[in-house]
């Protein structure tokens, strides 16, 4: 009788739901890997030739995003650029600077949304094309339940230039569907937030899509589909805005994967033009 009653109660529980957040320019005010530009440059991972080659691509991303063909071309170049990077060196560089560089650029509005979704009982999931070793500690800092991000292949302690799983475009929606199946999420009752037109498949995957600081193409689609458009404009230090959320202790796994190389290189080039007085915040 007790077992039968337990099963009856379980069958009447409300379905689980989630809120899926893109990271760059949705939750944080910059590229998640752009902030590490100086650190990678001074650590010797980015040379001046690479800086110049990627400066224009990063400029396009910052002012309005890149289309599919540009992103694919960038992905190929960046995966080649990352080949040979020592994993331990990258981990140490980012572990030393993660708190100082990422903490100040969390959008206050995004932090509030995360609070609201958690209070409503929804899981929070960060979905990003950036490297998982960068996104995971940021996700932990935000209190996310899961992280979906790009993974690169490591051989003999270094990145071999090959991508194991590239979380971009339709691949984001596919990854969300797999997670929803394993976690039991009802996607029709779930939420998604992104700034880029390339994330339309991700937004289409849920019943409540939101365009956040959308690029021109996504804004047009959002208006046509009657999706809500949100504007986030107030970066805030997370440890002040959400004091209950703190940085992970001890070593953290960090890697600026595909998006890292262009972001860091472009930032270094711009920083060198504006002198060292530029503050990345």
mmCIF file with all atom_site columns, C-alpha atoms in Angstrom, residues 61-195:
data_model
loop_
_atom_site.group_PDB
_atom_site.id
_atom_site.type_symbol
_atom_site.label_atom_id
_atom_site.label_alt_id
_atom_site.label_comp_id
_atom_site.label_asym_id
_atom_site.label_entity_id
_atom_site.label_seq_id
_atom_site.pdbx_PDB_ins_code
_atom_site.Cartn_x
_atom_site.Cartn_y
_atom_site.Cartn_z
_atom_site.occupancy
_atom_site.B_iso_or_equiv
_atom_site.pdbx_formal_charge
_atom_site.auth_seq_id
_atom_site.auth_comp_id
_atom_site.auth_asym_id
_atom_site.auth_atom_id
_atom_site.pdbx_PDB_model_num
ATOM 1   C CA . UNK A 1 61  ? 32.086 40.006 -32.733 1.00 0.00 ? 61  UNK A CA 1
ATOM 2   C CA . UNK A 1 62  ? 32.156 42.911 -30.303 1.00 0.00 ? 62  UNK A CA 1
ATOM 3   C CA . UNK A 1 63  ? 30.226 45.389 -32.434 1.00 0.00 ? 63  UNK A CA 1
ATOM 4   C CA . UNK A 1 64  ? 27.563 43.086 -33.764 1.00 0.00 ? 64  UNK A CA 1
ATOM 5   C CA . UNK A 1 65  ? 28.413 39.427 -33.824 1.00 0.00 ? 65  UNK A CA 1
ATOM 6   C CA . UNK A 1 66  ? 29.491 37.249 -36.732 1.00 0.00 ? 66  UNK A CA 1
ATOM 7   C CA . UNK A 1 67  ? 27.399 35.256 -39.176 1.00 0.00 ? 67  UNK A CA 1
ATOM 8   C CA . UNK A 1 68  ? 27.599 31.496 -39.636 1.00 0.00 ? 68  UNK A CA 1
ATOM 9   C CA . UNK A 1 69  ? 30.301 31.495 -42.337 1.00 0.00 ? 69  UNK A CA 1
ATOM 10  C CA . UNK A 1 70  ? 32.501 33.875 -40.379 1.00 0.00 ? 70  UNK A CA 1
ATOM 11  C CA . UNK A 1 71  ? 32.130 31.797 -37.229 1.00 0.00 ? 71  UNK A CA 1
ATOM 12  C CA . UNK A 1 72  ? 33.019 28.593 -39.059 1.00 0.00 ? 72  UNK A CA 1
ATOM 13  C CA . UNK A 1 73  ? 36.110 30.172 -40.596 1.00 0.00 ? 73  UNK A CA 1
ATOM 14  C CA . UNK A 1 74  ? 37.086 31.537 -37.217 1.00 0.00 ? 74  UNK A CA 1
ATOM 15  C CA . UNK A 1 75  ? 36.600 28.137 -35.600 1.00 0.00 ? 75  UNK A CA 1
ATOM 16  C CA . UNK A 1 76  ? 39.053 26.504 -38.034 1.00 0.00 ? 76  UNK A CA 1
ATOM 17  C CA . UNK A 1 77  ? 41.706 29.149 -37.501 1.00 0.00 ? 77  UNK A CA 1
ATOM 18  C CA . UNK A 1 78  ? 41.289 29.161 -33.741 1.00 0.00 ? 78  UNK A CA 1
ATOM 19  C CA . UNK A 1 79  ? 41.482 25.414 -33.354 1.00 0.00 ? 79  UNK A CA 1
ATOM 20  C CA . UNK A 1 80  ? 44.790 25.539 -35.239 1.00 0.00 ? 80  UNK A CA 1
ATOM 21  C CA . UNK A 1 81  ? 45.996 28.419 -33.087 1.00 0.00 ? 81  UNK A CA 1
ATOM 22  C CA . UNK A 1 82  ? 45.285 26.556 -29.829 1.00 0.00 ? 82  UNK A CA 1
ATOM 23  C CA . UNK A 1 83  ? 47.280 23.528 -30.946 1.00 0.00 ? 83  UNK A CA 1
ATOM 24  C CA . UNK A 1 84  ? 50.163 22.917 -28.582 1.00 0.00 ? 84  UNK A CA 1
ATOM 25  C CA . UNK A 1 85  ? 48.926 25.095 -25.721 1.00 0.00 ? 85  UNK A CA 1
ATOM 26  C CA . UNK A 1 86  ? 50.048 23.548 -22.430 1.00 0.00 ? 86  UNK A CA 1
ATOM 27  C CA . UNK A 1 87  ? 46.924 22.653 -20.473 1.00 0.00 ? 87  UNK A CA 1
ATOM 28  C CA . UNK A 1 88  ? 48.454 23.147 -17.040 1.00 0.00 ? 88  UNK A CA 1
ATOM 29  C CA . UNK A 1 89  ? 49.781 26.574 -17.991 1.00 0.00 ? 89  UNK A CA 1
ATOM 30  C CA . UNK A 1 90  ? 46.364 27.670 -19.221 1.00 0.00 ? 90  UNK A CA 1
ATOM 31  C CA . UNK A 1 91  ? 44.728 26.361 -16.060 1.00 0.00 ? 91  UNK A CA 1
ATOM 32  C CA . UNK A 1 92  ? 47.139 28.275 -13.862 1.00 0.00 ? 92  UNK A CA 1
ATOM 33  C CA . UNK A 1 93  ? 46.757 31.533 -15.800 1.00 0.00 ? 93  UNK A CA 1
ATOM 34  C CA . UNK A 1 94  ? 42.980 31.515 -15.693 1.00 0.00 ? 94  UNK A CA 1
ATOM 35  C CA . UNK A 1 95  ? 42.747 30.283 -12.105 1.00 0.00 ? 95  UNK A CA 1
ATOM 36  C CA . UNK A 1 96  ? 44.826 33.268 -11.024 1.00 0.00 ? 96  UNK A CA 1
ATOM 37  C CA . UNK A 1 97  ? 42.703 35.838 -12.837 1.00 0.00 ? 97  UNK A CA 1
ATOM 38  C CA . UNK A 1 98  ? 39.178 34.414 -13.055 1.00 0.00 ? 98  UNK A CA 1
ATOM 39  C CA . UNK A 1 99  ? 37.805 36.177 -10.000 1.00 0.00 ? 99  UNK A CA 1
ATOM 40  C CA . UNK A 1 100 ? 39.249 39.616 -10.786 1.00 0.00 ? 100 UNK A CA 1
ATOM 41  C CA . UNK A 1 101 ? 38.292 39.577 -14.476 1.00 0.00 ? 101 UNK A CA 1
ATOM 42  C CA . UNK A 1 102 ? 34.885 37.872 -14.596 1.00 0.00 ? 102 UNK A CA 1
ATOM 43  C CA . UNK A 1 103 ? 33.319 38.939 -11.305 1.00 0.00 ? 103 UNK A CA 1
ATOM 44  C CA . UNK A 1 104 ? 32.901 42.637 -12.274 1.00 0.00 ? 104 UNK A CA 1
ATOM 45  C CA . UNK A 1 105 ? 31.163 42.005 -15.611 1.00 0.00 ? 105 UNK A CA 1
ATOM 46  C CA . UNK A 1 106 ? 28.122 39.965 -14.551 1.00 0.00 ? 106 UNK A CA 1
ATOM 47  C CA . UNK A 1 107 ? 24.926 41.705 -15.624 1.00 0.00 ? 107 UNK A CA 1
ATOM 48  C CA . UNK A 1 108 ? 22.818 42.674 -12.620 1.00 0.00 ? 108 UNK A CA 1
ATOM 49  C CA . UNK A 1 109 ? 19.682 41.871 -14.627 1.00 0.00 ? 109 UNK A CA 1
ATOM 50  C CA . UNK A 1 110 ? 20.974 38.386 -15.437 1.00 0.00 ? 110 UNK A CA 1
ATOM 51  C CA . UNK A 1 111 ? 21.816 37.767 -11.781 1.00 0.00 ? 111 UNK A CA 1
ATOM 52  C CA . UNK A 1 112 ? 18.260 38.759 -10.850 1.00 0.00 ? 112 UNK A CA 1
ATOM 53  C CA . UNK A 1 113 ? 16.805 36.378 -13.442 1.00 0.00 ? 113 UNK A CA 1
ATOM 54  C CA . UNK A 1 114 ? 18.949 33.542 -12.154 1.00 0.00 ? 114 UNK A CA 1
ATOM 55  C CA . UNK A 1 115 ? 17.701 34.252 -8.653  1.00 0.00 ? 115 UNK A CA 1
ATOM 56  C CA . UNK A 1 116 ? 14.090 34.249 -9.838  1.00 0.00 ? 116 UNK A CA 1
ATOM 57  C CA . UNK A 1 117 ? 14.397 30.980 -11.731 1.00 0.00 ? 117 UNK A CA 1
ATOM 58  C CA . UNK A 1 118 ? 16.073 29.247 -8.816  1.00 0.00 ? 118 UNK A CA 1
ATOM 59  C CA . UNK A 1 119 ? 13.387 30.560 -6.446  1.00 0.00 ? 119 UNK A CA 1
ATOM 60  C CA . UNK A 1 120 ? 10.765 29.122 -8.826  1.00 0.00 ? 120 UNK A CA 1
ATOM 61  C CA . UNK A 1 121 ? 12.411 25.705 -8.595  1.00 0.00 ? 121 UNK A CA 1
ATOM 62  C CA . UNK A 1 122 ? 13.940 25.686 -12.075 1.00 0.00 ? 122 UNK A CA 1
ATOM 63  C CA . UNK A 1 123 ? 17.416 24.409 -12.811 1.00 0.00 ? 123 UNK A CA 1
ATOM 64  C CA . UNK A 1 124 ? 19.818 26.968 -14.272 1.00 0.00 ? 124 UNK A CA 1
ATOM 65  C CA . UNK A 1 125 ? 21.922 25.836 -17.232 1.00 0.00 ? 125 UNK A CA 1
ATOM 66  C CA . UNK A 1 126 ? 24.711 27.830 -18.901 1.00 0.00 ? 126 UNK A CA 1
ATOM 67  C CA . UNK A 1 127 ? 25.104 27.026 -22.616 1.00 0.00 ? 127 UNK A CA 1
ATOM 68  C CA . UNK A 1 128 ? 28.177 28.459 -24.353 1.00 0.00 ? 128 UNK A CA 1
ATOM 69  C CA . UNK A 1 129 ? 30.432 27.952 -27.364 1.00 0.00 ? 129 UNK A CA 1
ATOM 70  C CA . UNK A 1 130 ? 33.391 28.930 -25.189 1.00 0.00 ? 130 UNK A CA 1
ATOM 71  C CA . UNK A 1 131 ? 35.628 26.298 -23.654 1.00 0.00 ? 131 UNK A CA 1
ATOM 72  C CA . UNK A 1 132 ? 34.160 24.177 -20.893 1.00 0.00 ? 132 UNK A CA 1
ATOM 73  C CA . UNK A 1 133 ? 37.101 24.806 -18.594 1.00 0.00 ? 133 UNK A CA 1
ATOM 74  C CA . UNK A 1 134 ? 36.295 28.518 -18.664 1.00 0.00 ? 134 UNK A CA 1
ATOM 75  C CA . UNK A 1 135 ? 32.518 28.167 -18.597 1.00 0.00 ? 135 UNK A CA 1
ATOM 76  C CA . UNK A 1 136 ? 32.339 25.600 -15.793 1.00 0.00 ? 136 UNK A CA 1
ATOM 77  C CA . UNK A 1 137 ? 33.927 27.761 -13.071 1.00 0.00 ? 137 UNK A CA 1
ATOM 78  C CA . UNK A 1 138 ? 31.810 30.715 -14.210 1.00 0.00 ? 138 UNK A CA 1
ATOM 79  C CA . UNK A 1 139 ? 28.737 28.497 -14.024 1.00 0.00 ? 139 UNK A CA 1
ATOM 80  C CA . UNK A 1 140 ? 29.714 27.391 -10.522 1.00 0.00 ? 140 UNK A CA 1
ATOM 81  C CA . UNK A 1 141 ? 30.173 31.018 -9.531  1.00 0.00 ? 141 UNK A CA 1
ATOM 82  C CA . UNK A 1 142 ? 26.654 31.751 -10.789 1.00 0.00 ? 142 UNK A CA 1
ATOM 83  C CA . UNK A 1 143 ? 25.156 28.773 -9.007  1.00 0.00 ? 143 UNK A CA 1
ATOM 84  C CA . UNK A 1 144 ? 24.261 26.977 -12.238 1.00 0.00 ? 144 UNK A CA 1
ATOM 85  C CA . UNK A 1 145 ? 23.109 23.376 -11.999 1.00 0.00 ? 145 UNK A CA 1
ATOM 86  C CA . UNK A 1 146 ? 24.627 22.343 -15.338 1.00 0.00 ? 146 UNK A CA 1
ATOM 87  C CA . UNK A 1 147 ? 27.028 23.701 -17.960 1.00 0.00 ? 147 UNK A CA 1
ATOM 88  C CA . UNK A 1 148 ? 27.031 22.891 -21.667 1.00 0.00 ? 148 UNK A CA 1
ATOM 89  C CA . UNK A 1 149 ? 30.185 24.100 -23.436 1.00 0.00 ? 149 UNK A CA 1
ATOM 90  C CA . UNK A 1 150 ? 32.781 23.348 -26.109 1.00 0.00 ? 150 UNK A CA 1
ATOM 91  C CA . UNK A 1 151 ? 35.390 20.682 -25.371 1.00 0.00 ? 151 UNK A CA 1
ATOM 92  C CA . UNK A 1 152 ? 38.789 20.304 -27.011 1.00 0.00 ? 152 UNK A CA 1
ATOM 93  C CA . UNK A 1 153 ? 40.927 17.177 -27.207 1.00 0.00 ? 153 UNK A CA 1
ATOM 94  C CA . UNK A 1 154 ? 44.036 16.934 -24.999 1.00 0.00 ? 154 UNK A CA 1
ATOM 95  C CA . UNK A 1 155 ? 47.047 14.765 -25.879 1.00 0.00 ? 155 UNK A CA 1
ATOM 96  C CA . UNK A 1 156 ? 50.190 14.544 -23.746 1.00 0.00 ? 156 UNK A CA 1
ATOM 97  C CA . UNK A 1 157 ? 49.149 17.516 -21.671 1.00 0.00 ? 157 UNK A CA 1
ATOM 98  C CA . UNK A 1 158 ? 48.489 19.860 -24.589 1.00 0.00 ? 158 UNK A CA 1
ATOM 99  C CA . UNK A 1 159 ? 45.614 20.744 -26.901 1.00 0.00 ? 159 UNK A CA 1
ATOM 100 C CA . UNK A 1 160 ? 46.019 18.997 -30.218 1.00 0.00 ? 160 UNK A CA 1
ATOM 101 C CA . UNK A 1 161 ? 43.916 21.523 -32.153 1.00 0.00 ? 161 UNK A CA 1
ATOM 102 C CA . UNK A 1 162 ? 40.935 19.188 -32.556 1.00 0.00 ? 162 UNK A CA 1
ATOM 103 C CA . UNK A 1 163 ? 37.498 19.915 -31.154 1.00 0.00 ? 163 UNK A CA 1
ATOM 104 C CA . UNK A 1 164 ? 35.701 17.055 -29.440 1.00 0.00 ? 164 UNK A CA 1
ATOM 105 C CA . UNK A 1 165 ? 32.362 18.840 -29.125 1.00 0.00 ? 165 UNK A CA 1
ATOM 106 C CA . UNK A 1 166 ? 31.613 22.288 -30.559 1.00 0.00 ? 166 UNK A CA 1
ATOM 107 C CA . UNK A 1 167 ? 28.567 23.844 -28.882 1.00 0.00 ? 167 UNK A CA 1
ATOM 108 C CA . UNK A 1 168 ? 27.424 26.273 -31.549 1.00 0.00 ? 168 UNK A CA 1
ATOM 109 C CA . UNK A 1 169 ? 24.223 26.852 -33.525 1.00 0.00 ? 169 UNK A CA 1
ATOM 110 C CA . UNK A 1 170 ? 22.057 23.724 -33.817 1.00 0.00 ? 170 UNK A CA 1
ATOM 111 C CA . UNK A 1 171 ? 24.491 21.833 -31.583 1.00 0.00 ? 171 UNK A CA 1
ATOM 112 C CA . UNK A 1 172 ? 23.289 23.937 -28.652 1.00 0.00 ? 172 UNK A CA 1
ATOM 113 C CA . UNK A 1 173 ? 19.698 22.824 -29.209 1.00 0.00 ? 173 UNK A CA 1
ATOM 114 C CA . UNK A 1 174 ? 20.791 19.206 -29.562 1.00 0.00 ? 174 UNK A CA 1
ATOM 115 C CA . UNK A 1 175 ? 22.745 19.365 -26.319 1.00 0.00 ? 175 UNK A CA 1
ATOM 116 C CA . UNK A 1 176 ? 19.773 20.952 -24.553 1.00 0.00 ? 176 UNK A CA 1
ATOM 117 C CA . UNK A 1 177 ? 17.504 18.171 -25.816 1.00 0.00 ? 177 UNK A CA 1
ATOM 118 C CA . UNK A 1 178 ? 19.896 15.504 -24.516 1.00 0.00 ? 178 UNK A CA 1
ATOM 119 C CA . UNK A 1 179 ? 20.136 17.155 -21.121 1.00 0.00 ? 179 UNK A CA 1
ATOM 120 C CA . UNK A 1 180 ? 16.366 17.576 -20.956 1.00 0.00 ? 180 UNK A CA 1
ATOM 121 C CA . UNK A 1 181 ? 15.896 13.884 -21.641 1.00 0.00 ? 181 UNK A CA 1
ATOM 122 C CA . UNK A 1 182 ? 18.386 12.821 -18.980 1.00 0.00 ? 182 UNK A CA 1
ATOM 123 C CA . UNK A 1 183 ? 17.107 15.304 -16.361 1.00 0.00 ? 183 UNK A CA 1
ATOM 124 C CA . UNK A 1 184 ? 13.406 15.065 -17.182 1.00 0.00 ? 184 UNK A CA 1
ATOM 125 C CA . UNK A 1 185 ? 12.912 18.721 -18.138 1.00 0.00 ? 185 UNK A CA 1
ATOM 126 C CA . UNK A 1 186 ? 9.695  19.805 -19.807 1.00 0.00 ? 186 UNK A CA 1
ATOM 127 C CA . UNK A 1 187 ? 11.142 22.060 -22.515 1.00 0.00 ? 187 UNK A CA 1
ATOM 128 C CA . UNK A 1 188 ? 7.761  23.514 -23.403 1.00 0.00 ? 188 UNK A CA 1
ATOM 129 C CA . UNK A 1 189 ? 7.626  25.012 -19.913 1.00 0.00 ? 189 UNK A CA 1
ATOM 130 C CA . UNK A 1 190 ? 11.314 25.969 -19.867 1.00 0.00 ? 190 UNK A CA 1
ATOM 131 C CA . UNK A 1 191 ? 13.083 29.261 -20.663 1.00 0.00 ? 191 UNK A CA 1
ATOM 132 C CA . UNK A 1 192 ? 16.031 30.294 -22.825 1.00 0.00 ? 192 UNK A CA 1
ATOM 133 C CA . UNK A 1 193 ? 18.002 33.537 -23.181 1.00 0.00 ? 193 UNK A CA 1
ATOM 134 C CA . UNK A 1 194 ? 20.502 34.604 -25.859 1.00 0.00 ? 194 UNK A CA 1
ATOM 135 C CA . UNK A 1 195 ? 21.866 37.622 -27.719 1.00 0.00 ? 195 UNK A CA 1
#
